[in-house]
Short mmCIF file of C-alpha atoms in Angstrom, two decimals:
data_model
loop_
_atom_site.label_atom_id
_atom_site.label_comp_id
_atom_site.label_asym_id
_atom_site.label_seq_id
_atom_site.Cartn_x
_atom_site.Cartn_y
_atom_site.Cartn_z
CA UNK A 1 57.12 -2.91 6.35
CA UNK A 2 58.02 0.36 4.64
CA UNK A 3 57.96 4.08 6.37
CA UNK A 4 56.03 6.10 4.44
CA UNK A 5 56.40 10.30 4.29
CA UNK A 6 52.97 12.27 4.35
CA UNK A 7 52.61 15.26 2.09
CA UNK A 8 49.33 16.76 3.32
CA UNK A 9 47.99 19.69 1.53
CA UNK A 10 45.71 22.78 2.60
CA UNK A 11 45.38 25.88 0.77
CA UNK A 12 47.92 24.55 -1.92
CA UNK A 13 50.73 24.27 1.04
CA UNK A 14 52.01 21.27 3.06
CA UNK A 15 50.87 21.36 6.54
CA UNK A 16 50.53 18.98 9.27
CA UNK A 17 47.45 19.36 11.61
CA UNK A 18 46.35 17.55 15.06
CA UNK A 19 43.29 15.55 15.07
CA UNK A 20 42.54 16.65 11.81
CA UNK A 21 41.34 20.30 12.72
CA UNK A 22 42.08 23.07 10.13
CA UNK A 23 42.98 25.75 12.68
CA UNK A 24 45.96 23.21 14.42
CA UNK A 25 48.71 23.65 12.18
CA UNK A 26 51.94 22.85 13.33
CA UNK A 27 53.84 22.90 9.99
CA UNK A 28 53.34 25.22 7.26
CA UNK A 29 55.66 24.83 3.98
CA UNK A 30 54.90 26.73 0.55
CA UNK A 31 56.01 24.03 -2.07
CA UNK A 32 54.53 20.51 -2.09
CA UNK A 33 56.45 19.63 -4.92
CA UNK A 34 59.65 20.41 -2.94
CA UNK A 35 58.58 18.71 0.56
CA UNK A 36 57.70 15.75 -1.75
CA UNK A 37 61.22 15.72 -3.32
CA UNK A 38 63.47 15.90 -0.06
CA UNK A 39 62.12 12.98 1.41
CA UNK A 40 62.28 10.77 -1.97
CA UNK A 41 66.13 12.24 -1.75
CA UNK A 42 66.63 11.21 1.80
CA UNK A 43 65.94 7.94 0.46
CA UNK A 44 61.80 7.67 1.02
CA UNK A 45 60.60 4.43 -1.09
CA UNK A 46 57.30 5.41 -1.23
CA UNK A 47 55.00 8.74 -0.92
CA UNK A 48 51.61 9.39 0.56
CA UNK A 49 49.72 12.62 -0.50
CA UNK A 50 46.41 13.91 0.71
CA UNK A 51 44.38 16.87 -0.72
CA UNK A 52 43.28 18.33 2.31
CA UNK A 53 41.44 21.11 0.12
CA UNK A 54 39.48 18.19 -1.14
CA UNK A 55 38.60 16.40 2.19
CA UNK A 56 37.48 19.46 3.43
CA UNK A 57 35.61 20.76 -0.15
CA UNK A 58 38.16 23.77 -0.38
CA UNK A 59 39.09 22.81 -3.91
CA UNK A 60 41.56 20.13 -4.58
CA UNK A 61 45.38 20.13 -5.67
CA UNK A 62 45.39 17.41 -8.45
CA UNK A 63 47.87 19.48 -10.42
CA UNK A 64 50.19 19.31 -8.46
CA UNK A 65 50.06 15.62 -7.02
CA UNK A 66 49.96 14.66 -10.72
CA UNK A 67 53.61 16.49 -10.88
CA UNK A 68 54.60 14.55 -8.21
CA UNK A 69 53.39 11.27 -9.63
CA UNK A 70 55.22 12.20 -12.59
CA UNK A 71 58.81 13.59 -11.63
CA UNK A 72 59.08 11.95 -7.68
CA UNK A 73 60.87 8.56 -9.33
CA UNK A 74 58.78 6.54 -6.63
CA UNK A 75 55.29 4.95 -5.78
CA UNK A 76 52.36 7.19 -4.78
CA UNK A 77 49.48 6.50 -2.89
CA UNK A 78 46.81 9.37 -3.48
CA UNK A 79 43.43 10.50 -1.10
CA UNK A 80 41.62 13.02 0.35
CA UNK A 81 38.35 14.34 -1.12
CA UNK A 82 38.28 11.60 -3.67
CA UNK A 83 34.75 10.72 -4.61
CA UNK A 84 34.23 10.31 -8.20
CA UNK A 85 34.70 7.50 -10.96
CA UNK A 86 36.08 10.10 -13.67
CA UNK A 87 39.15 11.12 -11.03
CA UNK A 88 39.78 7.65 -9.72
CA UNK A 89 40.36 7.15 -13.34
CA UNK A 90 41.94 9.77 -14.40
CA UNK A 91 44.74 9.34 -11.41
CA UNK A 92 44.92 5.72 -12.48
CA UNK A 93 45.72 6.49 -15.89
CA UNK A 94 48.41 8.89 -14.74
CA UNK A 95 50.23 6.31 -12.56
CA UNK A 96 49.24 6.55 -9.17
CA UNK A 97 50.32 3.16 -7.51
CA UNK A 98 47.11 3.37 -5.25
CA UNK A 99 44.01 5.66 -5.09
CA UNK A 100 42.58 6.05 -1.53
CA UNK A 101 38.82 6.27 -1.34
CA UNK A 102 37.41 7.06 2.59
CA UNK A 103 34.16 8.32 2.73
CA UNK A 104 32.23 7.95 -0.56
CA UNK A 105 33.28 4.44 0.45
CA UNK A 106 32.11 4.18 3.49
CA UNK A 107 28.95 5.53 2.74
CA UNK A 108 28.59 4.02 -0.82
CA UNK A 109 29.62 0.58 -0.25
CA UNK A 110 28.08 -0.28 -4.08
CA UNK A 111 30.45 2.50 -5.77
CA UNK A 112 33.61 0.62 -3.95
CA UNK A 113 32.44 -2.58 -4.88
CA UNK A 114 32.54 -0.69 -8.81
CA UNK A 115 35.12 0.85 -8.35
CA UNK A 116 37.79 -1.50 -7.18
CA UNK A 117 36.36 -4.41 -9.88
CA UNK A 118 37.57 -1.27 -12.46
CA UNK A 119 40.96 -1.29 -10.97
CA UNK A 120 41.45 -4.40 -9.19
CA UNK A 121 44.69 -3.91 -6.65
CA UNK A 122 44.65 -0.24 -7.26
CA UNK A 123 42.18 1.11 -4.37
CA UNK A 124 42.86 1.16 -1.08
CA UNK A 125 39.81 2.28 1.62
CA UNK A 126 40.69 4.83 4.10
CA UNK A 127 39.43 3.41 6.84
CA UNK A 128 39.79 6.37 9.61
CA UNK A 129 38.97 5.91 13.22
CA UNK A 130 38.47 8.46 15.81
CA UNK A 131 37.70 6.63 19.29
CA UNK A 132 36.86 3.31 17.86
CA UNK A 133 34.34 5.11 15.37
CA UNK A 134 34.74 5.33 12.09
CA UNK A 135 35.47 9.24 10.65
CA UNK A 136 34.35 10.89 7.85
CA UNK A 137 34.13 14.05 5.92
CA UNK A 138 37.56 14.48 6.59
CA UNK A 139 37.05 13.63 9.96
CA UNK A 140 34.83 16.20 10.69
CA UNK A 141 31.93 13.52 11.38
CA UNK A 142 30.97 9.86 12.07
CA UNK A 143 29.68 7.09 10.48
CA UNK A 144 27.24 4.63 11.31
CA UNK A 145 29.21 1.80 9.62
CA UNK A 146 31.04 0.08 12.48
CA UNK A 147 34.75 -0.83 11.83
CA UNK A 148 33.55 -4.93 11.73
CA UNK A 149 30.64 -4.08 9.17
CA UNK A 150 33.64 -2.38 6.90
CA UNK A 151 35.37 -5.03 7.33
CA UNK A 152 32.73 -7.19 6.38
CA UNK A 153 31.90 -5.10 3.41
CA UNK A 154 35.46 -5.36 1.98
CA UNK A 155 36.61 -8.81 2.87
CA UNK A 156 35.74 -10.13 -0.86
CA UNK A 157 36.74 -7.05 -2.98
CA UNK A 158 40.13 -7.06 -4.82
CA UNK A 159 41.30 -3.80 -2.68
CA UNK A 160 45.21 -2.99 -2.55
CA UNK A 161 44.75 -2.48 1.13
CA UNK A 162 43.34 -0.43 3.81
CA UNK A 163 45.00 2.75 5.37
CA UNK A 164 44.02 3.00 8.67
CA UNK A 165 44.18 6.88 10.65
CA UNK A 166 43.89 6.82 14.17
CA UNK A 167 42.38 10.30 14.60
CA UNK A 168 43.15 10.30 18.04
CA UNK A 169 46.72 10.38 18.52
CA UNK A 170 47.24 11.83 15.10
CA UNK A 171 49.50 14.89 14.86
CA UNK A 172 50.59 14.43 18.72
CA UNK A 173 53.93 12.96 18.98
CA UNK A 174 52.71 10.91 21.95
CA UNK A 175 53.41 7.49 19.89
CA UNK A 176 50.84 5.04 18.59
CA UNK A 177 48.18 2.98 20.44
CA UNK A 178 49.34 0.03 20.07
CA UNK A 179 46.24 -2.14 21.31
CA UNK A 180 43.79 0.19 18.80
CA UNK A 181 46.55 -1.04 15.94
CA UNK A 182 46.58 -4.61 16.84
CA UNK A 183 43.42 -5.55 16.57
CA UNK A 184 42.38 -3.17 13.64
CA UNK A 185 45.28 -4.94 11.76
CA UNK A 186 44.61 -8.71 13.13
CA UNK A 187 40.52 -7.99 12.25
CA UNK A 188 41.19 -6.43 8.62
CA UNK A 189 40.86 -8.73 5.98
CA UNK A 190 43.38 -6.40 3.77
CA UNK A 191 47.05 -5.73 4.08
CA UNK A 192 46.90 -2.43 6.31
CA UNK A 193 48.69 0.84 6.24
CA UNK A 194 48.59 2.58 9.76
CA UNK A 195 48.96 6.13 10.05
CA UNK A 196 48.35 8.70 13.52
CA UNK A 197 50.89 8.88 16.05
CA UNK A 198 54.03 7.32 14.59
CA UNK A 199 56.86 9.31 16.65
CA UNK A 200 59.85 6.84 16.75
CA UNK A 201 61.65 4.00 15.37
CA UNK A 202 60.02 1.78 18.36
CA UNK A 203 56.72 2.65 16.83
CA UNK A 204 57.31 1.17 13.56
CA UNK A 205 58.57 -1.45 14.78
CA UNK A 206 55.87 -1.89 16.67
CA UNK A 207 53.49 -1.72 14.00
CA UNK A 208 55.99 -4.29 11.95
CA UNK A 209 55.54 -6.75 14.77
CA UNK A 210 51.71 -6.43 14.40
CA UNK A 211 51.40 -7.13 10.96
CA UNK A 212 51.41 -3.24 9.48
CA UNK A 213 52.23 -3.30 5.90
CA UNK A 214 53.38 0.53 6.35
CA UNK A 215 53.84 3.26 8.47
CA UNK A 216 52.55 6.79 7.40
CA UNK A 217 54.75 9.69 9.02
CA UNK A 218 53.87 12.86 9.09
CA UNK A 219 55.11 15.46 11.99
CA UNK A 220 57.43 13.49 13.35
CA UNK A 221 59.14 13.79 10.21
CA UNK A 222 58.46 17.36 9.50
CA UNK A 223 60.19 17.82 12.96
CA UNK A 224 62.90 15.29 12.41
CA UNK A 225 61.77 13.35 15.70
CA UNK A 226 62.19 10.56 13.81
CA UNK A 227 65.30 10.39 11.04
CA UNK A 228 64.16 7.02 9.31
CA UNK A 229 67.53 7.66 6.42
CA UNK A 230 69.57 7.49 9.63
CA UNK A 231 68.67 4.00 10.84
CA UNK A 232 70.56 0.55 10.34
CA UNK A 233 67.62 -0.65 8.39
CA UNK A 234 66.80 2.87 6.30
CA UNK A 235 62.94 3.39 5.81
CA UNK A 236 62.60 -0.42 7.11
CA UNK A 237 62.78 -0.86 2.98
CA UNK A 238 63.39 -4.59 2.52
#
């Protein structure tokens, strides 16, 4: 399992919110390109950026993300707001290592099944859960679609995985749920990346225990709670 660094964007800055509400910031910092680059120097093997602007229909940052897909010397893994054929494409083309598709998904389960046959191994479904229901609209609403009839849905699609945001411990540095994680990750039929809550080493190795193919970090990190370059097995990079 690999530790992954979040570089979540709002109004063109890296933030870090709780829950997923605009008005919660706990981390404001000017230059996503920069925040992007200090964790790939501290050793980070692998990047996840969300355009906030998009998930929440403010715009979107694509000019910048495809900098950082350019210059950061590492794999990305793209979302937020992503909901057309033309920019799945188009981030493809530019090398994203994996384009994350959540709620045009969810609610368009015959655009993922297009999508992903387009670029087999190259979209992962963001799969975001807020009290065992799954989120949308960047997590400002719910879906019908229960987490097993996703699961369902995606079981015979050549995805590249399924990142998985608990909504309800995200942002609060009060560790993961560890039951919610297990069985999300034992029920998927997908390698999983599990995001919300990560706050120490002991939670990713929890999440390494139970299968997780990655860890996404976000204030923790911005708060150096958690120093994964300092560990005797940096990142958890194998």
């Amino acid at each position: 399992m690999i530790v992954i660094p979040a570089v979540d964007v709002l109004d063109h800055q890296v933030v870090q919110l709780v829950g997923g509400e605009i008005g919660s910031r706990k981390i404001t910092l000017p230059d996503p390109f920069s925040a992007a680059m200090s964790w790939v120097e501290k050793g980070a093997p692998y990047l996840h950026l969300v355009d906030l602007d998009g998930a929440f229909g403010k715009g979107n940052n694509i000019d910048i993300f495809k900098r950082i897909i350019k210059e950061c010397g590492v794999p990305v893994e793209i979302g937020g707001g992503i909901r057309s054929e033309n920019l799945v494409d188009d981030l493809v083309s530019y090398g994203a290592d994996k384009v994350i598709v959540g709620t045009k998904a969810i609610k368009e389960p015959d655009w993922l099944s297009m999508i992903s046959d387009e670029h087999p191994g190259r979209i992962m479904v963001g799969m975001d859960t807020k009290n065992g229901s799954l989120a949308v609209n960047g997590w400002q609403g719910s879906s019908d679609v229960t987490v097993e009839k996703m699961f369902d849905i995606i079981k015979d699609l050549p995805l590249g995985g399924v990142l998985n945001t608990n909504v309800s411990v995200e942002g609060q540095m009060k560790g993961i749920d560890a039951d919610q994680a297990g069985k999300f990750i034992s029920g998927c039929p997908h390698r999983v990346i599990s995001s919300g809550g990560v706050t120490s080493e002991s939670d990713c190795g929890t999440l390494s225990a139970l299968g997780a193919a990655g860890a996404v970090i976000g204030l923790a990190l911005y708060t150096e709670k958690i120093r994964p370059w300092e560990w005797d097995r940096p990142w958890f990079a194998e």
